[in-house]
Amino acid sequence: MFQQVPMVEIDGMKLVQSRAILNYIATKYNLYGKDAKERALIDMFTEGVADLGEMIMSLLLLPSDQKMDKIALIKDKAKNRYLVAFEKVLKGHGQDYLVGNRLSRADVHVVELLYYLEELDPSLLAGFPLLQALKTRISNLPTVKKFLQPGSQRKPPMDEKALEEARKTFKF
């Protein structure tokens, strides 16, 4: 439709736009809440993940002399804003998952963010036992566990060589 990727062919449709794809798949597989209230919470949590995730992804494009300051900012926001908030949600309702006490796309997005943060600084999750438990719980789901295995589709953090190749390919 918009001549772009990602594009997913599913149920006779060609879907583009990441959020549209994710929302459709989450709805289809019951990972998007049971009602409008739960969907709003899931959206709120996933948008929070996206905010911090975009900061992390922007590191790839920064000149090396600016990276340390940006990393310090990301680490500060992660520990003092985002991780605190997610931990508080889990503690507040005493359930295993962020919304409705069942797995949702919000849980998957938070766990993906936790992996990114650990790649940035393994000590960032210290002091967040409920998030660590969520990460373990999600990571041990059979399909997720398979995805996380070496040689799977999950890609390692981008290095300078891969970044240079992406710059050439996408002309940025």
PDB file of C-alpha atoms in Angstrom:
ATOM      1  CA  MET A   1       0.000   0.000   0.000  1.00  0.00           C
ATOM      2  CA  PHE A   2       2.642   2.519   1.037  1.00  0.00           C
ATOM      3  CA  GLN A   3       5.468   0.703  -0.798  1.00  0.00           C
ATOM      4  CA  GLN A   4       7.344  -0.047   2.384  1.00  0.00           C
ATOM      5  CA  VAL A   5       8.404  -2.700   4.822  1.00  0.00           C
ATOM      6  CA  PRO A   6       7.526  -4.318   7.072  1.00  0.00           C
ATOM      7  CA  MET A   7       4.748  -5.980   5.164  1.00  0.00           C
ATOM      8  CA  VAL A   8       2.971  -9.095   6.378  1.00  0.00           C
ATOM      9  CA  GLU A   9       0.661 -11.280   4.347  1.00  0.00           C
ATOM     10  CA  ILE A  10      -1.903 -12.789   6.698  1.00  0.00           C
ATOM     11  CA  ASP A  11      -5.488 -13.969   6.326  1.00  0.00           C
ATOM     12  CA  GLY A  12      -5.635 -12.810   2.716  1.00  0.00           C
ATOM     13  CA  MET A  13      -4.401  -9.305   3.546  1.00  0.00           C
ATOM     14  CA  LYS A  14      -1.181  -7.459   2.923  1.00  0.00           C
ATOM     15  CA  LEU A  15      -0.619  -5.351   6.012  1.00  0.00           C
ATOM     16  CA  VAL A  16       1.958  -2.579   6.368  1.00  0.00           C
ATOM     17  CA  GLN A  17       2.706  -0.255   9.292  1.00  0.00           C
ATOM     18  CA  SER A  18       4.212  -1.942  12.329  1.00  0.00           C
ATOM     19  CA  ARG A  19       1.504  -1.000  14.809  1.00  0.00           C
ATOM     20  CA  ALA A  20      -1.288  -2.150  12.487  1.00  0.00           C
ATOM     21  CA  ILE A  21       0.485  -5.485  12.044  1.00  0.00           C
ATOM     22  CA  LEU A  22       1.121  -5.891  15.760  1.00  0.00           C
ATOM     23  CA  ASN A  23      -2.445  -4.926  16.711  1.00  0.00           C
ATOM     24  CA  TYR A  24      -3.940  -7.365  14.208  1.00  0.00           C
ATOM     25  CA  ILE A  25      -1.758 -10.269  15.326  1.00  0.00           C
ATOM     26  CA  ALA A  26      -2.291  -9.446  19.009  1.00  0.00           C
ATOM     27  CA  THR A  27      -6.067  -9.342  18.495  1.00  0.00           C
ATOM     28  CA  LYS A  28      -6.088 -12.549  16.465  1.00  0.00           C
ATOM     29  CA  TYR A  29      -4.124 -14.458  19.112  1.00  0.00           C
ATOM     30  CA  ASN A  30      -5.845 -12.957  22.186  1.00  0.00           C
ATOM     31  CA  LEU A  31      -2.869 -10.850  23.253  1.00  0.00           C
ATOM     32  CA  TYR A  32      -4.712  -7.512  23.110  1.00  0.00           C
ATOM     33  CA  GLY A  33      -6.961  -7.534  26.158  1.00  0.00           C
ATOM     34  CA  LYS A  34     -10.551  -8.567  26.723  1.00  0.00           C
ATOM     35  CA  ASP A  35     -12.081  -5.091  26.511  1.00  0.00           C
ATOM     36  CA  ALA A  36     -11.397  -1.455  25.657  1.00  0.00           C
ATOM     37  CA  LYS A  37      -9.954  -0.712  29.108  1.00  0.00           C
ATOM     38  CA  GLU A  38      -7.389  -3.507  28.845  1.00  0.00           C
ATOM     39  CA  ARG A  39      -6.500  -2.492  25.278  1.00  0.00           C
ATOM     40  CA  ALA A  40      -5.939   1.084  26.453  1.00  0.00           C
ATOM     41  CA  LEU A  41      -3.565  -0.135  29.182  1.00  0.00           C
ATOM     42  CA  ILE A  42      -1.751  -2.385  26.724  1.00  0.00           C
ATOM     43  CA  ASP A  43      -1.404   0.541  24.303  1.00  0.00           C
ATOM     44  CA  MET A  44      -0.141   2.797  27.081  1.00  0.00           C
ATOM     45  CA  PHE A  45       2.524   0.307  28.137  1.00  0.00           C
ATOM     46  CA  THR A  46       3.624  -0.455  24.574  1.00  0.00           C
ATOM     47  CA  GLU A  47       3.900   3.253  23.776  1.00  0.00           C
ATOM     48  CA  GLY A  48       6.081   3.696  26.856  1.00  0.00           C
ATOM     49  CA  VAL A  49       8.269   0.859  25.612  1.00  0.00           C
ATOM     50  CA  ALA A  50       8.409   2.531  22.191  1.00  0.00           C
ATOM     51  CA  ASP A  51       9.509   5.850  23.725  1.00  0.00           C
ATOM     52  CA  LEU A  52      12.504   4.301  25.459  1.00  0.00           C
ATOM     53  CA  GLY A  53      13.146   1.910  22.566  1.00  0.00           C
ATOM     54  CA  GLU A  54      13.413   4.817  20.135  1.00  0.00           C
ATOM     55  CA  MET A  55      16.025   6.424  22.373  1.00  0.00           C
ATOM     56  CA  ILE A  56      18.027   3.194  22.326  1.00  0.00           C
ATOM     57  CA  MET A  57      17.717   2.828  18.546  1.00  0.00           C
ATOM     58  CA  SER A  58      18.874   6.418  18.037  1.00  0.00           C
ATOM     59  CA  LEU A  59      22.251   5.415  19.477  1.00  0.00           C
ATOM     60  CA  LEU A  60      23.050   3.767  16.169  1.00  0.00           C
ATOM     61  CA  LEU A  61      22.956   7.066  14.335  1.00  0.00           C
ATOM     62  CA  LEU A  62      24.853   9.206  16.824  1.00  0.00           C
ATOM     63  CA  PRO A  63      28.469  10.208  16.288  1.00  0.00           C
ATOM     64  CA  SER A  64      30.702   8.305  18.710  1.00  0.00           C
ATOM     65  CA  ASP A  65      31.585  11.433  20.678  1.00  0.00           C
ATOM     66  CA  GLN A  66      27.894  11.859  21.642  1.00  0.00           C
ATOM     67  CA  LYS A  67      27.086   8.231  22.502  1.00  0.00           C
ATOM     68  CA  MET A  68      28.264   8.182  26.123  1.00  0.00           C
ATOM     69  CA  ASP A  69      26.046  11.139  27.083  1.00  0.00           C
ATOM     70  CA  LYS A  70      23.054   9.561  25.341  1.00  0.00           C
ATOM     71  CA  ILE A  71      23.714   6.198  27.018  1.00  0.00           C
ATOM     72  CA  ALA A  72      23.832   7.929  30.410  1.00  0.00           C
ATOM     73  CA  LEU A  73      20.494   9.624  29.659  1.00  0.00           C
ATOM     74  CA  ILE A  74      18.914   6.341  28.534  1.00  0.00           C
ATOM     75  CA  LYS A  75      20.151   4.518  31.621  1.00  0.00           C
ATOM     76  CA  ASP A  76      18.815   7.265  33.873  1.00  0.00           C
ATOM     77  CA  LYS A  77      15.386   7.303  32.224  1.00  0.00           C
ATOM     78  CA  ALA A  78      15.239   3.511  32.162  1.00  0.00           C
ATOM     79  CA  LYS A  79      15.970   3.159  35.890  1.00  0.00           C
ATOM     80  CA  ASN A  80      14.155   6.208  37.207  1.00  0.00           C
ATOM     81  CA  ARG A  81      11.121   6.428  34.935  1.00  0.00           C
ATOM     82  CA  TYR A  82      10.298   3.382  32.833  1.00  0.00           C
ATOM     83  CA  LEU A  83      11.470   0.356  34.830  1.00  0.00           C
ATOM     84  CA  VAL A  84      10.108   1.904  38.039  1.00  0.00           C
ATOM     85  CA  ALA A  85       6.717   2.370  36.385  1.00  0.00           C
ATOM     86  CA  PHE A  86       6.498  -1.177  35.021  1.00  0.00           C
ATOM     87  CA  GLU A  87       7.686  -2.651  38.338  1.00  0.00           C
ATOM     88  CA  LYS A  88       5.059  -0.578  40.169  1.00  0.00           C
ATOM     89  CA  VAL A  89       2.286  -1.920  37.927  1.00  0.00           C
ATOM     90  CA  LEU A  90       3.305  -5.520  38.613  1.00  0.00           C
ATOM     91  CA  LYS A  91       3.646  -4.871  42.341  1.00  0.00           C
ATOM     92  CA  GLY A  92       0.400  -2.900  42.511  1.00  0.00           C
ATOM     93  CA  HIS A  93      -1.838  -5.691  41.325  1.00  0.00           C
ATOM     94  CA  GLY A  94       0.306  -8.660  42.406  1.00  0.00           C
ATOM     95  CA  GLN A  95      -0.272 -10.532  39.167  1.00  0.00           C
ATOM     96  CA  ASP A  96       2.150 -12.269  36.810  1.00  0.00           C
ATOM     97  CA  TYR A  97       1.422 -10.071  33.783  1.00  0.00           C
ATOM     98  CA  LEU A  98       0.965  -6.361  33.191  1.00  0.00           C
ATOM     99  CA  VAL A  99      -2.710  -6.417  32.144  1.00  0.00           C
ATOM    100  CA  GLY A 100      -5.585  -8.730  33.051  1.00  0.00           C
ATOM    101  CA  ASN A 101      -3.320 -11.368  34.612  1.00  0.00           C
ATOM    102  CA  ARG A 102      -2.707 -12.975  31.249  1.00  0.00           C
ATOM    103  CA  LEU A 103      -0.059 -12.672  28.585  1.00  0.00           C
ATOM    104  CA  SER A 104      -0.471  -9.641  26.324  1.00  0.00           C
ATOM    105  CA  ARG A 105       1.566  -7.891  23.697  1.00  0.00           C
ATOM    106  CA  ALA A 106       2.570  -5.383  26.399  1.00  0.00           C
ATOM    107  CA  ASP A 107       4.427  -8.134  28.276  1.00  0.00           C
ATOM    108  CA  VAL A 108       6.235  -9.207  25.120  1.00  0.00           C
ATOM    109  CA  HIS A 109       7.253  -5.628  24.304  1.00  0.00           C
ATOM    110  CA  VAL A 110       8.473  -4.975  27.848  1.00  0.00           C
ATOM    111  CA  VAL A 111      10.564  -8.141  27.816  1.00  0.00           C
ATOM    112  CA  GLU A 112      12.049  -7.198  24.443  1.00  0.00           C
ATOM    113  CA  LEU A 113      12.970  -3.817  25.959  1.00  0.00           C
ATOM    114  CA  LEU A 114      14.568  -5.562  28.937  1.00  0.00           C
ATOM    115  CA  TYR A 115      16.806  -7.522  26.563  1.00  0.00           C
ATOM    116  CA  TYR A 116      17.864  -4.289  24.841  1.00  0.00           C
ATOM    117  CA  LEU A 117      18.593  -2.669  28.191  1.00  0.00           C
ATOM    118  CA  GLU A 118      20.644  -5.655  29.323  1.00  0.00           C
ATOM    119  CA  GLU A 119      22.695  -5.396  26.147  1.00  0.00           C
ATOM    120  CA  LEU A 120      23.314  -1.762  27.030  1.00  0.00           C
ATOM    121  CA  ASP A 121      24.136  -2.416  30.713  1.00  0.00           C
ATOM    122  CA  PRO A 122      23.502  -5.769  32.409  1.00  0.00           C
ATOM    123  CA  SER A 123      23.140  -4.092  35.819  1.00  0.00           C
ATOM    124  CA  LEU A 124      20.089  -2.021  34.816  1.00  0.00           C
ATOM    125  CA  LEU A 125      17.607  -4.673  35.927  1.00  0.00           C
ATOM    126  CA  ALA A 126      19.063  -4.949  39.433  1.00  0.00           C
ATOM    127  CA  GLY A 127      16.449  -3.764  41.887  1.00  0.00           C
ATOM    128  CA  PHE A 128      13.523  -4.762  39.672  1.00  0.00           C
ATOM    129  CA  PRO A 129      12.728  -8.334  40.767  1.00  0.00           C
ATOM    130  CA  LEU A 130       9.213  -8.424  39.322  1.00  0.00           C
ATOM    131  CA  LEU A 131      10.466  -7.352  35.900  1.00  0.00           C
ATOM    132  CA  GLN A 132      13.227  -9.959  36.120  1.00  0.00           C
ATOM    133  CA  ALA A 133      10.569 -12.570  36.935  1.00  0.00           C
ATOM    134  CA  LEU A 134       8.419 -11.370  34.002  1.00  0.00           C
ATOM    135  CA  LYS A 135      11.442 -11.659  31.708  1.00  0.00           C
ATOM    136  CA  THR A 136      12.105 -15.202  32.904  1.00  0.00           C
ATOM    137  CA  ARG A 137       8.436 -16.171  32.588  1.00  0.00           C
ATOM    138  CA  ILE A 138       8.116 -14.854  29.028  1.00  0.00           C
ATOM    139  CA  SER A 139      11.543 -16.128  27.972  1.00  0.00           C
ATOM    140  CA  ASN A 140      10.589 -19.647  29.059  1.00  0.00           C
ATOM    141  CA  LEU A 141       7.485 -19.825  26.864  1.00  0.00           C
ATOM    142  CA  PRO A 142       8.368 -22.546  24.325  1.00  0.00           C
ATOM    143  CA  THR A 143       8.117 -20.372  21.206  1.00  0.00           C
ATOM    144  CA  VAL A 144       9.978 -17.478  22.811  1.00  0.00           C
ATOM    145  CA  LYS A 145      12.640 -19.806  24.193  1.00  0.00           C
ATOM    146  CA  LYS A 146      13.181 -21.211  20.696  1.00  0.00           C
ATOM    147  CA  PHE A 147      13.384 -17.685  19.251  1.00  0.00           C
ATOM    148  CA  LEU A 148      16.053 -16.695  21.780  1.00  0.00           C
ATOM    149  CA  GLN A 149      18.320 -19.647  20.999  1.00  0.00           C
ATOM    150  CA  PRO A 150      21.611 -18.998  19.193  1.00  0.00           C
ATOM    151  CA  GLY A 151      21.125 -19.181  15.445  1.00  0.00           C
ATOM    152  CA  SER A 152      17.486 -18.122  15.679  1.00  0.00           C
ATOM    153  CA  GLN A 153      15.858 -15.155  13.975  1.00  0.00           C
ATOM    154  CA  ARG A 154      16.777 -12.831  16.860  1.00  0.00           C
ATOM    155  CA  LYS A 155      19.626 -10.673  15.733  1.00  0.00           C
ATOM    156  CA  PRO A 156      22.540  -9.664  17.947  1.00  0.00           C
ATOM    157  CA  PRO A 157      23.100  -5.982  18.680  1.00  0.00           C
ATOM    158  CA  MET A 158      24.196  -4.055  15.590  1.00  0.00           C
ATOM    159  CA  ASP A 159      27.933  -3.543  15.292  1.00  0.00           C
ATOM    160  CA  GLU A 160      29.785  -0.928  13.247  1.00  0.00           C
ATOM    161  CA  LYS A 161      30.095  -3.205  10.192  1.00  0.00           C
ATOM    162  CA  ALA A 162      26.355  -3.920  10.094  1.00  0.00           C
ATOM    163  CA  LEU A 163      25.596  -0.235  10.656  1.00  0.00           C
ATOM    164  CA  GLU A 164      27.799   0.781   7.735  1.00  0.00           C
ATOM    165  CA  GLU A 165      26.069  -1.771   5.513  1.00  0.00           C
ATOM    166  CA  ALA A 166      22.661  -0.403   6.564  1.00  0.00           C
ATOM    167  CA  ARG A 167      23.828   3.146   5.829  1.00  0.00           C
ATOM    168  CA  LYS A 168      24.833   2.148   2.321  1.00  0.00           C
ATOM    169  CA  THR A 169      21.652   0.194   1.697  1.00  0.00           C
ATOM    170  CA  PHE A 170      19.242   2.829   3.022  1.00  0.00           C
ATOM    171  CA  LYS A 171      21.383   5.834   2.077  1.00  0.00           C
ATOM    172  CA  PHE A 172      21.511   7.624   5.426  1.00  0.00           C
TER     173      PHE A 172
END
